[in-house]
């Protein structure tokens, strides 16, 4: 039997006291800053006032949350505390006697669940690199083996490995993996269908990253927090936990204009203006605004997270009016703007005489950072088929000629993800490919310049954890 989901209720911005003009200003502000946003939802009084997706992103698509996953993990811990499965005072070492180092330091012994939640473990650097490098795939053992130079609770350090440990502890204490534990307690009540969560080599959900849900799912999560843990008349989590988790539990800076220095709760960031949020790399946001009775959900592909928040403060804070608005004319304009949102699709020349010469030819590539061995492209009237040749198997992508073509790809790592791709000719001998992972923040552009018997590929990711632009990839036509 297929499950049905009740979407969030909708009302016009005017009915909810939202200024259409200020929302339009927010959209303009994002564009002026050059911020790549993929989706937006603005809620007030439990209703959606404005929403939009920048094509080719779409409402039904899940999106990688990265560290916004942490806030969901924190919620699971709060539920487990509520059920008496564990307490915040429980020592971390008590759950993993078989994985402890030969000597347990005083600080490691003193580390409690609450310290994992507040990012106050006592480490002096993020532990994730050590976890990823664990040859036996035992991330718990790798975490416990690291030195803890500071007394737990006294030193803030953003530490994704700490959130992984919360997931591992929950699994140990409850007998359920994190995703399964939350299924009946959070996801099903909120109507979040088919969430997925990445796991470590030993099958424990990563906790600090790896969750994939839709924009409306993010908005529902934020609304549940705004409602102090109640959803459709049913209490999912205690109000006391909501207050504790979203309040300042540890100092992370001196305040000022940075929204990363206003204090940290239990996997939630404090913000300026009495706001709190969960957020993730490249602009995944769940912003909860208690004073305005509002929630803002955003997915994106940008490195300027502070810029996104600044646009919220500059435009959307004042959009929440004390009473219903009457800007009907601007409301119509806002509705039209939101319906036509799209990311720029590069369009230069649709065709080149070179297509007849290079179409169907294989080019063998030099060793490169993308692990590609060969390149081939076949042209059709309105599309092209790109074949990226790899040792583990060929990757075939459909490209639209000056329009998006949709399919699936593993170009962005891991399992196949939905993608939208297109091509254009920047010059008679340079082909420009645009490949978007539309369930991810990532987009790769490839400029492919052809000479008589060779090619050179210059590729760039819109966002990445490393450098944006890689070394050119060179290749020769196969004989």
Tab-separated table of C-alpha atoms in Angstrom:
chain	number	residue	atom	x	y	z
A	1	UNK	CA	0.000	0.000	0.000
A	2	UNK	CA	1.480	3.321	-1.096
A	3	UNK	CA	1.991	5.878	1.648
A	4	UNK	CA	0.416	9.286	1.195
A	5	UNK	CA	1.950	12.428	2.586
A	6	UNK	CA	0.135	15.548	3.681
A	7	UNK	CA	2.102	18.527	2.413
A	8	UNK	CA	2.519	21.664	4.438
A	9	UNK	CA	-0.490	23.979	4.096
A	10	UNK	CA	-0.115	26.994	1.801
A	11	UNK	CA	-1.381	30.557	2.101
A	12	UNK	CA	-0.575	33.729	0.195
A	13	UNK	CA	2.216	35.942	1.545
A	14	UNK	CA	-0.300	38.709	2.281
A	15	UNK	CA	-2.483	36.409	4.410
A	16	UNK	CA	0.547	35.443	6.475
A	17	UNK	CA	1.874	38.971	6.875
A	18	UNK	CA	4.841	38.407	4.577
A	19	UNK	CA	5.959	41.340	2.416
A	20	UNK	CA	6.216	40.199	-1.227
A	21	UNK	CA	8.425	43.196	-1.918
A	22	UNK	CA	10.971	42.094	0.700
A	23	UNK	CA	11.021	38.538	-0.692
A	24	UNK	CA	11.651	39.969	-4.172
A	25	UNK	CA	14.470	41.994	-2.622
A	26	UNK	CA	15.878	38.784	-1.151
A	27	UNK	CA	15.871	37.115	-4.594
A	28	UNK	CA	17.595	40.169	-6.071
A	29	UNK	CA	20.111	40.182	-3.212
A	30	UNK	CA	21.056	36.573	-3.869
A	31	UNK	CA	21.606	37.365	-7.541
A	32	UNK	CA	23.680	40.460	-6.792
A	33	UNK	CA	25.964	38.408	-4.535
A	34	UNK	CA	26.296	35.677	-7.171
A	35	UNK	CA	24.965	33.024	-4.787
A	36	UNK	CA	23.861	29.760	-6.393
A	37	UNK	CA	20.637	28.792	-4.623
A	38	UNK	CA	18.747	25.630	-5.557
A	39	UNK	CA	15.568	25.969	-3.513
A	40	UNK	CA	13.774	28.206	-1.040
A	41	UNK	CA	10.790	27.815	1.286
A	42	UNK	CA	9.535	30.544	3.619
A	43	UNK	CA	7.038	29.506	6.316
A	44	UNK	CA	5.030	31.546	8.775
A	45	UNK	CA	2.434	30.390	11.280
A	46	UNK	CA	2.938	26.832	10.008
A	47	UNK	CA	2.044	27.710	6.395
A	48	UNK	CA	4.210	28.057	3.298
A	49	UNK	CA	4.158	31.705	2.194
A	50	UNK	CA	6.661	31.500	-0.664
A	51	UNK	CA	8.586	28.703	-2.356
A	52	UNK	CA	10.724	28.263	-5.418
A	53	UNK	CA	13.205	25.957	-7.120
A	54	UNK	CA	15.881	27.148	-9.500
A	55	UNK	CA	15.489	24.877	-12.539
A	56	UNK	CA	16.706	22.201	-13.158
A	57	UNK	CA	16.205	21.573	-9.403
A	58	UNK	CA	12.662	20.529	-8.505
A	59	UNK	CA	10.400	20.083	-5.435
A	60	UNK	CA	10.314	16.287	-5.518
A	61	UNK	CA	14.104	15.859	-5.576
A	62	UNK	CA	16.027	15.060	-2.377
A	63	UNK	CA	19.160	17.106	-1.751
A	64	UNK	CA	22.385	16.260	0.074
A	65	UNK	CA	22.249	17.942	3.489
A	66	UNK	CA	25.889	17.539	4.567
A	67	UNK	CA	26.161	18.861	8.157
A	68	UNK	CA	22.483	19.797	8.376
A	69	UNK	CA	22.250	16.035	9.042
A	70	UNK	CA	23.741	16.759	12.488
A	71	UNK	CA	20.548	18.428	13.707
A	72	UNK	CA	18.564	15.285	12.862
A	73	UNK	CA	21.108	13.158	14.757
A	74	UNK	CA	20.788	15.439	17.768
A	75	UNK	CA	17.017	14.960	17.609
A	76	UNK	CA	17.459	11.187	17.773
A	77	UNK	CA	19.625	11.555	20.874
A	78	UNK	CA	16.964	13.758	22.471
A	79	UNK	CA	14.338	11.102	21.797
A	80	UNK	CA	16.588	8.397	23.245
A	81	UNK	CA	17.096	10.468	26.398
A	82	UNK	CA	13.336	10.952	26.592
A	83	UNK	CA	12.837	7.166	26.374
A	84	UNK	CA	15.461	6.472	29.044
A	85	UNK	CA	17.746	4.612	26.622
A	86	UNK	CA	20.674	6.841	27.574
A	87	UNK	CA	21.519	10.051	29.439
A	88	UNK	CA	23.653	13.033	28.538
A	89	UNK	CA	25.988	12.200	31.437
A	90	UNK	CA	26.846	8.750	30.068
A	91	UNK	CA	30.593	8.411	29.407
A	92	UNK	CA	31.430	7.793	25.768
A	93	UNK	CA	33.902	5.049	26.691
A	94	UNK	CA	31.189	3.073	28.501
A	95	UNK	CA	29.567	2.044	25.205
A	96	UNK	CA	32.671	0.626	23.521
A	97	UNK	CA	34.814	-1.372	25.969
A	98	UNK	CA	36.100	-3.567	23.130
A	99	UNK	CA	37.422	-0.557	21.147
A	100	UNK	CA	39.237	1.360	23.872
A	101	UNK	CA	42.972	2.147	23.643
A	102	UNK	CA	45.354	0.346	26.017
A	103	UNK	CA	45.476	3.482	28.167
A	104	UNK	CA	42.363	5.631	28.573
A	105	UNK	CA	43.400	9.211	29.297
A	106	UNK	CA	41.702	11.288	31.964
A	107	UNK	CA	40.068	13.539	29.366
A	108	UNK	CA	38.813	10.643	27.263
A	109	UNK	CA	37.335	9.020	30.353
A	110	UNK	CA	35.589	12.301	31.212
A	111	UNK	CA	34.016	12.741	27.753
A	112	UNK	CA	30.220	12.439	27.935
A	113	UNK	CA	27.415	12.331	25.371
A	114	UNK	CA	26.655	16.002	26.094
A	115	UNK	CA	30.216	16.895	25.041
A	116	UNK	CA	29.727	15.170	21.683
A	117	UNK	CA	26.490	17.127	21.199
A	118	UNK	CA	27.993	20.544	21.989
A	119	UNK	CA	31.221	20.000	20.018
A	120	UNK	CA	33.180	20.209	23.248
A	121	UNK	CA	34.935	16.827	23.126
A	122	UNK	CA	38.341	18.268	24.002
A	123	UNK	CA	39.970	17.483	20.649
A	124	UNK	CA	42.125	20.089	18.933
A	125	UNK	CA	41.198	19.132	15.355
A	126	UNK	CA	38.292	17.516	13.542
A	127	UNK	CA	38.550	13.757	13.890
A	128	UNK	CA	37.027	12.811	10.507
A	129	UNK	CA	40.347	12.496	8.662
A	130	UNK	CA	41.515	9.878	11.171
A	131	UNK	CA	38.194	8.034	10.854
A	132	UNK	CA	38.375	7.933	7.059
A	133	UNK	CA	41.966	6.653	7.270
A	134	UNK	CA	41.126	3.745	9.590
A	135	UNK	CA	42.379	0.717	7.629
A	136	UNK	CA	40.014	-1.698	9.337
A	137	UNK	CA	37.001	0.589	8.809
A	138	UNK	CA	36.448	0.814	12.576
A	139	UNK	CA	35.677	4.499	12.974
A	140	UNK	CA	34.761	4.156	16.653
A	141	UNK	CA	38.153	2.671	17.533
A	142	UNK	CA	39.917	5.360	15.483
A	143	UNK	CA	38.012	8.110	17.314
A	144	UNK	CA	38.805	6.687	20.761
A	145	UNK	CA	42.509	6.334	19.899
A	146	UNK	CA	42.984	10.064	19.265
A	147	UNK	CA	44.545	12.347	21.910
A	148	UNK	CA	42.162	14.598	23.860
A	149	UNK	CA	44.304	17.562	24.929
A	150	UNK	CA	41.526	19.700	26.446
A	151	UNK	CA	39.140	19.008	29.280
A	152	UNK	CA	35.768	18.074	27.717
A	153	UNK	CA	33.227	20.890	27.825
A	154	UNK	CA	35.832	23.675	27.925
A	155	UNK	CA	36.925	23.976	24.290
A	156	UNK	CA	34.677	24.295	21.208
A	157	UNK	CA	35.841	22.550	18.050
A	158	UNK	CA	33.551	21.733	15.158
A	159	UNK	CA	34.062	17.996	14.981
A	160	UNK	CA	32.055	15.846	12.590
A	161	UNK	CA	33.529	12.698	14.103
A	162	UNK	CA	31.758	13.592	17.359
A	163	UNK	CA	28.399	13.371	15.587
A	164	UNK	CA	29.345	10.017	14.101
A	165	UNK	CA	29.961	8.806	17.642
A	166	UNK	CA	26.432	9.910	18.591
A	167	UNK	CA	25.114	7.683	15.811
A	168	UNK	CA	27.291	4.784	16.952
A	169	UNK	CA	26.181	5.216	20.579
A	170	UNK	CA	22.518	5.357	19.610
A	171	UNK	CA	22.891	2.144	17.615
A	172	UNK	CA	24.661	0.446	20.517
A	173	UNK	CA	22.112	1.612	23.095
A	174	UNK	CA	18.895	1.122	21.110
A	175	UNK	CA	19.781	-1.804	18.866
A	176	UNK	CA	18.622	0.225	15.861
A	177	UNK	CA	20.572	2.145	13.277
A	178	UNK	CA	20.028	5.905	13.316
A	179	UNK	CA	17.830	6.005	10.193
A	180	UNK	CA	15.687	3.124	11.425
A	181	UNK	CA	15.371	4.645	14.893
A	182	UNK	CA	14.100	7.931	13.452
A	183	UNK	CA	11.774	6.313	10.935
A	184	UNK	CA	8.751	5.816	13.203
A	185	UNK	CA	9.646	8.567	15.659
A	186	UNK	CA	10.344	11.474	13.277
A	187	UNK	CA	10.256	10.736	9.555
A	188	UNK	CA	6.881	9.004	9.384
A	189	UNK	CA	5.070	11.526	11.634
A	190	UNK	CA	6.468	14.410	9.560
A	191	UNK	CA	5.609	12.652	6.304
A	192	UNK	CA	9.242	12.427	5.178
A	193	UNK	CA	9.293	9.649	2.593
A	194	UNK	CA	12.329	7.581	1.626
A	195	UNK	CA	15.092	9.435	3.471
A	196	UNK	CA	18.535	7.958	2.841
A	197	UNK	CA	21.642	8.188	5.011
A	198	UNK	CA	25.225	7.281	4.198
A	199	UNK	CA	26.988	4.669	6.345
A	200	UNK	CA	30.545	4.022	7.469
A	201	UNK	CA	32.395	0.865	6.330
A	202	UNK	CA	30.822	-1.043	9.248
A	203	UNK	CA	27.269	-0.015	8.420
A	204	UNK	CA	26.779	2.669	11.079
A	205	UNK	CA	25.094	5.799	9.763
A	206	UNK	CA	27.552	8.664	9.506
A	207	UNK	CA	25.450	10.986	11.665
A	208	UNK	CA	27.332	14.196	10.925
A	209	UNK	CA	26.581	14.127	7.204
A	210	UNK	CA	25.033	11.887	4.576
A	211	UNK	CA	21.281	12.485	5.017
A	212	UNK	CA	19.244	13.204	1.865
A	213	UNK	CA	15.710	14.663	2.016
A	214	UNK	CA	13.653	17.267	0.119
A	215	UNK	CA	13.387	20.981	0.792
A	216	UNK	CA	9.876	20.572	2.188
A	217	UNK	CA	11.203	17.881	4.532
A	218	UNK	CA	13.741	20.393	5.865
A	219	UNK	CA	10.941	22.924	6.333
A	220	UNK	CA	8.796	20.393	8.234
A	221	UNK	CA	11.713	19.592	10.523
A	222	UNK	CA	12.220	23.280	11.274
A	223	UNK	CA	8.506	23.789	11.859
A	224	UNK	CA	8.421	20.909	14.335
A	225	UNK	CA	11.234	22.631	16.264
A	226	UNK	CA	9.437	25.979	16.067
A	227	UNK	CA	6.380	24.250	17.571
A	228	UNK	CA	8.527	23.060	20.491
A	229	UNK	CA	8.417	19.406	19.488
A	230	UNK	CA	4.713	19.076	18.642
A	231	UNK	CA	3.476	17.954	15.214
A	232	UNK	CA	-0.202	17.797	14.250
A	233	UNK	CA	-1.213	17.717	17.897
A	234	UNK	CA	1.196	14.944	18.849
A	235	UNK	CA	4.339	15.515	20.893
A	236	UNK	CA	7.362	13.970	19.176
A	237	UNK	CA	10.020	15.287	21.540
A	238	UNK	CA	9.951	17.125	24.854
A	239	UNK	CA	9.886	20.916	24.853
A	240	UNK	CA	12.682	20.953	27.424
A	241	UNK	CA	14.943	19.171	24.947
A	242	UNK	CA	14.121	21.667	22.194
A	243	UNK	CA	15.039	24.539	24.500
A	244	UNK	CA	18.269	22.893	25.617
A	245	UNK	CA	19.357	21.738	22.161
A	246	UNK	CA	18.785	25.099	20.471
A	247	UNK	CA	20.138	27.293	23.270
A	248	UNK	CA	23.777	28.259	23.760
A	249	UNK	CA	25.584	25.331	25.390
A	250	UNK	CA	29.148	26.413	24.612
A	251	UNK	CA	30.878	29.556	23.367
A	252	UNK	CA	32.331	29.392	19.845
A	253	UNK	CA	33.587	32.943	19.445
A	254	UNK	CA	33.115	36.561	20.419
A	255	UNK	CA	29.866	37.213	18.570
A	256	UNK	CA	30.129	40.237	16.299
A	257	UNK	CA	28.911	39.995	12.712
A	258	UNK	CA	29.715	36.302	12.257
A	259	UNK	CA	26.892	33.799	12.530
A	260	UNK	CA	29.530	31.192	13.387
A	261	UNK	CA	30.466	32.935	16.644
A	262	UNK	CA	27.113	33.363	18.416
A	263	UNK	CA	27.247	30.161	20.456
A	264	UNK	CA	26.524	26.502	19.773
A	265	UNK	CA	23.829	24.195	21.122
A	266	UNK	CA	23.386	20.485	20.564
A	267	UNK	CA	24.202	20.325	16.849
A	268	UNK	CA	22.438	23.640	16.250
A	269	UNK	CA	24.072	27.030	15.663
A	270	UNK	CA	22.932	30.162	17.419
A	271	UNK	CA	22.526	33.149	15.079
A	272	UNK	CA	22.134	36.862	15.412
A	273	UNK	CA	18.605	38.288	15.788
A	274	UNK	CA	17.416	35.568	18.193
A	275	UNK	CA	17.484	32.948	15.443
A	276	UNK	CA	18.940	29.435	15.428
A	277	UNK	CA	19.739	27.076	12.584
A	278	UNK	CA	21.033	23.770	11.359
A	279	UNK	CA	23.274	24.104	8.326
A	280	UNK	CA	25.413	22.113	5.949
A	281	UNK	CA	28.282	22.655	3.526
A	282	UNK	CA	27.590	24.659	0.376
A	283	UNK	CA	24.437	26.293	1.732
A	284	UNK	CA	21.951	23.776	3.126
A	285	UNK	CA	19.915	25.634	5.758
A	286	UNK	CA	17.096	25.093	8.220
A	287	UNK	CA	16.621	28.536	9.812
A	288	UNK	CA	14.177	28.813	12.715
A	289	UNK	CA	12.944	32.308	13.658
A	290	UNK	CA	10.938	32.118	16.925
A	291	UNK	CA	10.262	35.863	17.181
A	292	UNK	CA	8.778	35.913	13.665
A	293	UNK	CA	7.075	32.493	14.007
A	294	UNK	CA	8.890	31.579	10.817
A	295	UNK	CA	11.079	28.938	9.197
A	296	UNK	CA	13.286	29.269	6.129
A	297	UNK	CA	14.568	26.198	4.278
A	298	UNK	CA	17.278	26.605	1.649
A	299	UNK	CA	19.381	24.254	-0.464
A	300	UNK	CA	22.269	25.598	-2.489
A	301	UNK	CA	25.651	25.160	-4.131
A	302	UNK	CA	27.711	28.052	-2.783
A	303	UNK	CA	30.797	28.516	-0.657
A	304	UNK	CA	29.506	31.779	0.835
A	305	UNK	CA	27.218	30.601	3.642
A	306	UNK	CA	27.570	33.872	5.541
A	307	UNK	CA	26.475	35.692	2.387
A	308	UNK	CA	23.259	33.657	2.296
A	309	UNK	CA	22.508	34.445	5.940
A	310	UNK	CA	23.328	38.111	5.407
A	311	UNK	CA	20.745	38.222	2.614
A	312	UNK	CA	18.223	36.704	5.025
A	313	UNK	CA	18.964	39.362	7.647
A	314	UNK	CA	19.021	42.212	5.115
A	315	UNK	CA	15.744	41.329	3.408
A	316	UNK	CA	13.686	38.631	5.088
A	317	UNK	CA	13.776	39.775	8.718
A	318	UNK	CA	11.744	42.806	7.710
A	319	UNK	CA	9.521	40.682	5.449
A	320	UNK	CA	7.697	39.336	8.526
A	321	UNK	CA	5.133	42.060	9.204
A	322	UNK	CA	3.075	42.463	12.398
A	323	UNK	CA	-0.178	42.056	10.463
A	324	UNK	CA	-1.412	40.879	7.052
A	325	UNK	CA	-0.071	42.832	4.092
A	326	UNK	CA	-1.963	44.303	1.171
A	327	UNK	CA	0.716	44.355	-1.541
A	328	UNK	CA	-1.384	42.440	-4.042
A	329	UNK	CA	0.448	43.852	-7.058
A	330	UNK	CA	3.878	42.833	-5.778
A	331	UNK	CA	2.433	39.470	-4.713
A	332	UNK	CA	1.593	38.742	-8.334
A	333	UNK	CA	5.119	39.772	-9.332
A	334	UNK	CA	6.618	37.527	-6.623
A	335	UNK	CA	4.548	34.571	-7.747
A	336	UNK	CA	5.760	35.059	-11.313
A	337	UNK	CA	9.389	35.438	-10.200
A	338	UNK	CA	9.269	32.278	-8.125
A	339	UNK	CA	7.688	30.296	-10.970
A	340	UNK	CA	10.437	31.325	-13.401
A	341	UNK	CA	13.484	30.735	-11.206
A	342	UNK	CA	16.307	28.986	-13.037
A	343	UNK	CA	20.065	28.696	-13.041
A	344	UNK	CA	21.883	30.108	-16.035
A	345	UNK	CA	22.309	27.578	-18.816
A	346	UNK	CA	25.383	28.460	-20.929
A	347	UNK	CA	24.339	29.152	-24.527
A	348	UNK	CA	26.868	30.301	-27.108
A	349	UNK	CA	26.647	28.600	-30.527
A	350	UNK	CA	24.405	25.532	-30.873
A	351	UNK	CA	26.504	23.823	-33.553
A	352	UNK	CA	29.981	23.534	-35.031
A	353	UNK	CA	31.222	22.026	-38.268
A	354	UNK	CA	33.721	20.135	-36.102
A	355	UNK	CA	30.983	17.768	-34.946
A	356	UNK	CA	31.269	15.649	-38.080
A	357	UNK	CA	35.013	15.194	-37.485
A	358	UNK	CA	35.093	14.466	-33.751
A	359	UNK	CA	31.750	12.726	-33.327
A	360	UNK	CA	32.211	9.056	-32.427
A	361	UNK	CA	36.018	9.299	-32.039
A	362	UNK	CA	37.670	7.969	-28.918
A	363	UNK	CA	40.357	10.095	-27.284
A	364	UNK	CA	42.805	8.403	-24.908
A	365	UNK	CA	43.558	10.624	-21.925
A	366	UNK	CA	46.676	11.178	-19.869
A	367	UNK	CA	46.550	10.310	-16.170
A	368	UNK	CA	44.253	12.768	-14.416
A	369	UNK	CA	42.492	13.600	-11.162
A	370	UNK	CA	39.110	12.404	-12.452
A	371	UNK	CA	40.488	8.898	-13.163
A	372	UNK	CA	39.259	9.095	-16.762
A	373	UNK	CA	40.970	6.928	-19.358
A	374	UNK	CA	39.087	8.056	-22.415
A	375	UNK	CA	36.588	10.532	-23.845
A	376	UNK	CA	34.073	10.169	-26.657
A	377	UNK	CA	31.074	12.194	-27.767
A	378	UNK	CA	28.395	11.319	-30.324
A	379	UNK	CA	26.164	14.070	-31.704
A	380	UNK	CA	22.496	13.926	-32.654
A	381	UNK	CA	20.121	16.607	-33.909
A	382	UNK	CA	19.048	17.914	-30.491
A	383	UNK	CA	21.387	16.087	-28.148
A	384	UNK	CA	24.713	14.386	-27.670
A	385	UNK	CA	25.899	11.268	-25.869
A	386	UNK	CA	29.045	11.692	-23.807
A	387	UNK	CA	31.023	8.577	-22.873
A	388	UNK	CA	33.608	8.902	-20.112
A	389	UNK	CA	35.802	5.801	-20.179
A	390	UNK	CA	36.987	4.520	-16.802
A	391	UNK	CA	38.772	1.411	-15.574
A	392	UNK	CA	35.726	0.317	-13.570
A	393	UNK	CA	33.356	0.843	-16.495
A	394	UNK	CA	32.157	3.499	-18.898
A	395	UNK	CA	29.953	6.377	-17.751
A	396	UNK	CA	27.416	7.485	-20.380
A	397	UNK	CA	25.638	10.838	-20.099
A	398	UNK	CA	22.975	12.400	-22.275
A	399	UNK	CA	23.504	16.108	-23.064
A	400	UNK	CA	20.864	18.487	-24.375
A	401	UNK	CA	21.783	20.920	-27.139
A	402	UNK	CA	21.128	24.287	-25.450
A	403	UNK	CA	18.687	22.601	-23.079
A	404	UNK	CA	18.802	20.219	-20.133
A	405	UNK	CA	18.801	16.480	-20.677
A	406	UNK	CA	18.004	14.387	-17.615
A	407	UNK	CA	19.491	11.071	-16.550
A	408	UNK	CA	21.626	9.486	-13.852
A	409	UNK	CA	25.341	9.586	-13.186
A	410	UNK	CA	27.961	8.558	-10.646
A	411	UNK	CA	30.293	11.370	-11.731
A	412	UNK	CA	29.751	13.063	-8.352
A	413	UNK	CA	30.884	9.987	-6.406
A	414	UNK	CA	29.067	7.126	-4.748
A	415	UNK	CA	25.794	5.783	-6.089
A	416	UNK	CA	24.009	7.076	-9.149
A	417	UNK	CA	22.328	10.425	-8.695
A	418	UNK	CA	19.973	12.324	-10.966
A	419	UNK	CA	21.674	14.786	-13.259
A	420	UNK	CA	20.840	17.468	-15.808
A	421	UNK	CA	23.360	18.090	-18.583
A	422	UNK	CA	23.733	20.263	-21.645
A	423	UNK	CA	26.303	21.410	-24.209
A	424	UNK	CA	27.094	24.465	-26.302
A	425	UNK	CA	29.972	25.573	-28.562
A	426	UNK	CA	31.932	28.417	-26.975
A	427	UNK	CA	33.905	28.704	-30.213
A	428	UNK	CA	34.136	26.569	-33.368
A	429	UNK	CA	36.751	24.338	-31.712
A	430	UNK	CA	35.752	24.497	-28.019
A	431	UNK	CA	32.866	22.501	-26.625
A	432	UNK	CA	31.411	23.532	-23.254
A	433	UNK	CA	29.679	20.800	-21.221
A	434	UNK	CA	27.591	21.501	-18.105
A	435	UNK	CA	26.737	18.550	-15.840
A	436	UNK	CA	24.625	19.156	-12.723
A	437	UNK	CA	23.979	16.615	-10.000
A	438	UNK	CA	20.477	17.826	-9.190
A	439	UNK	CA	20.309	15.909	-5.892
A	440	UNK	CA	23.618	17.491	-4.864
A	441	UNK	CA	25.200	20.952	-4.650
A	442	UNK	CA	27.664	20.001	-7.372
A	443	UNK	CA	28.013	21.090	-10.970
A	444	UNK	CA	30.980	20.344	-13.197
A	445	UNK	CA	31.717	22.346	-16.328
A	446	UNK	CA	34.124	21.024	-18.948
A	447	UNK	CA	35.671	23.155	-21.645
A	448	UNK	CA	36.937	20.739	-24.319
A	449	UNK	CA	39.201	22.253	-26.969
A	450	UNK	CA	39.944	20.148	-30.039
A	451	UNK	CA	42.957	20.312	-32.354
A	452	UNK	CA	43.682	18.062	-35.344
A	453	UNK	CA	44.379	14.847	-33.407
A	454	UNK	CA	44.146	15.903	-29.778
A	455	UNK	CA	42.023	17.566	-27.136
A	456	UNK	CA	42.452	19.422	-23.869
A	457	UNK	CA	39.811	19.409	-21.126
A	458	UNK	CA	39.650	22.161	-18.532
A	459	UNK	CA	37.124	21.306	-15.856
A	460	UNK	CA	35.800	23.117	-12.833
A	461	UNK	CA	33.412	22.296	-9.990
A	462	UNK	CA	31.136	25.047	-8.737
A	463	UNK	CA	31.927	24.052	-5.136
A	464	UNK	CA	34.259	21.507	-3.587
A	465	UNK	CA	36.150	20.718	-0.409
A	466	UNK	CA	39.412	21.230	-2.308
A	467	UNK	CA	40.428	23.577	-5.119
A	468	UNK	CA	37.768	24.641	-7.612
A	469	UNK	CA	39.818	24.162	-10.768
A	470	UNK	CA	41.913	21.125	-11.632
A	471	UNK	CA	44.878	20.731	-13.965
A	472	UNK	CA	44.026	20.419	-17.675
A	473	UNK	CA	43.442	16.900	-18.968
A	474	UNK	CA	45.085	16.179	-22.333
A	475	UNK	CA	44.382	13.376	-24.756
A	476	UNK	CA	45.012	12.098	-28.279
A	477	UNK	CA	42.711	10.533	-30.816
A	478	UNK	CA	42.927	6.735	-30.636
A	479	UNK	CA	44.390	5.001	-33.685
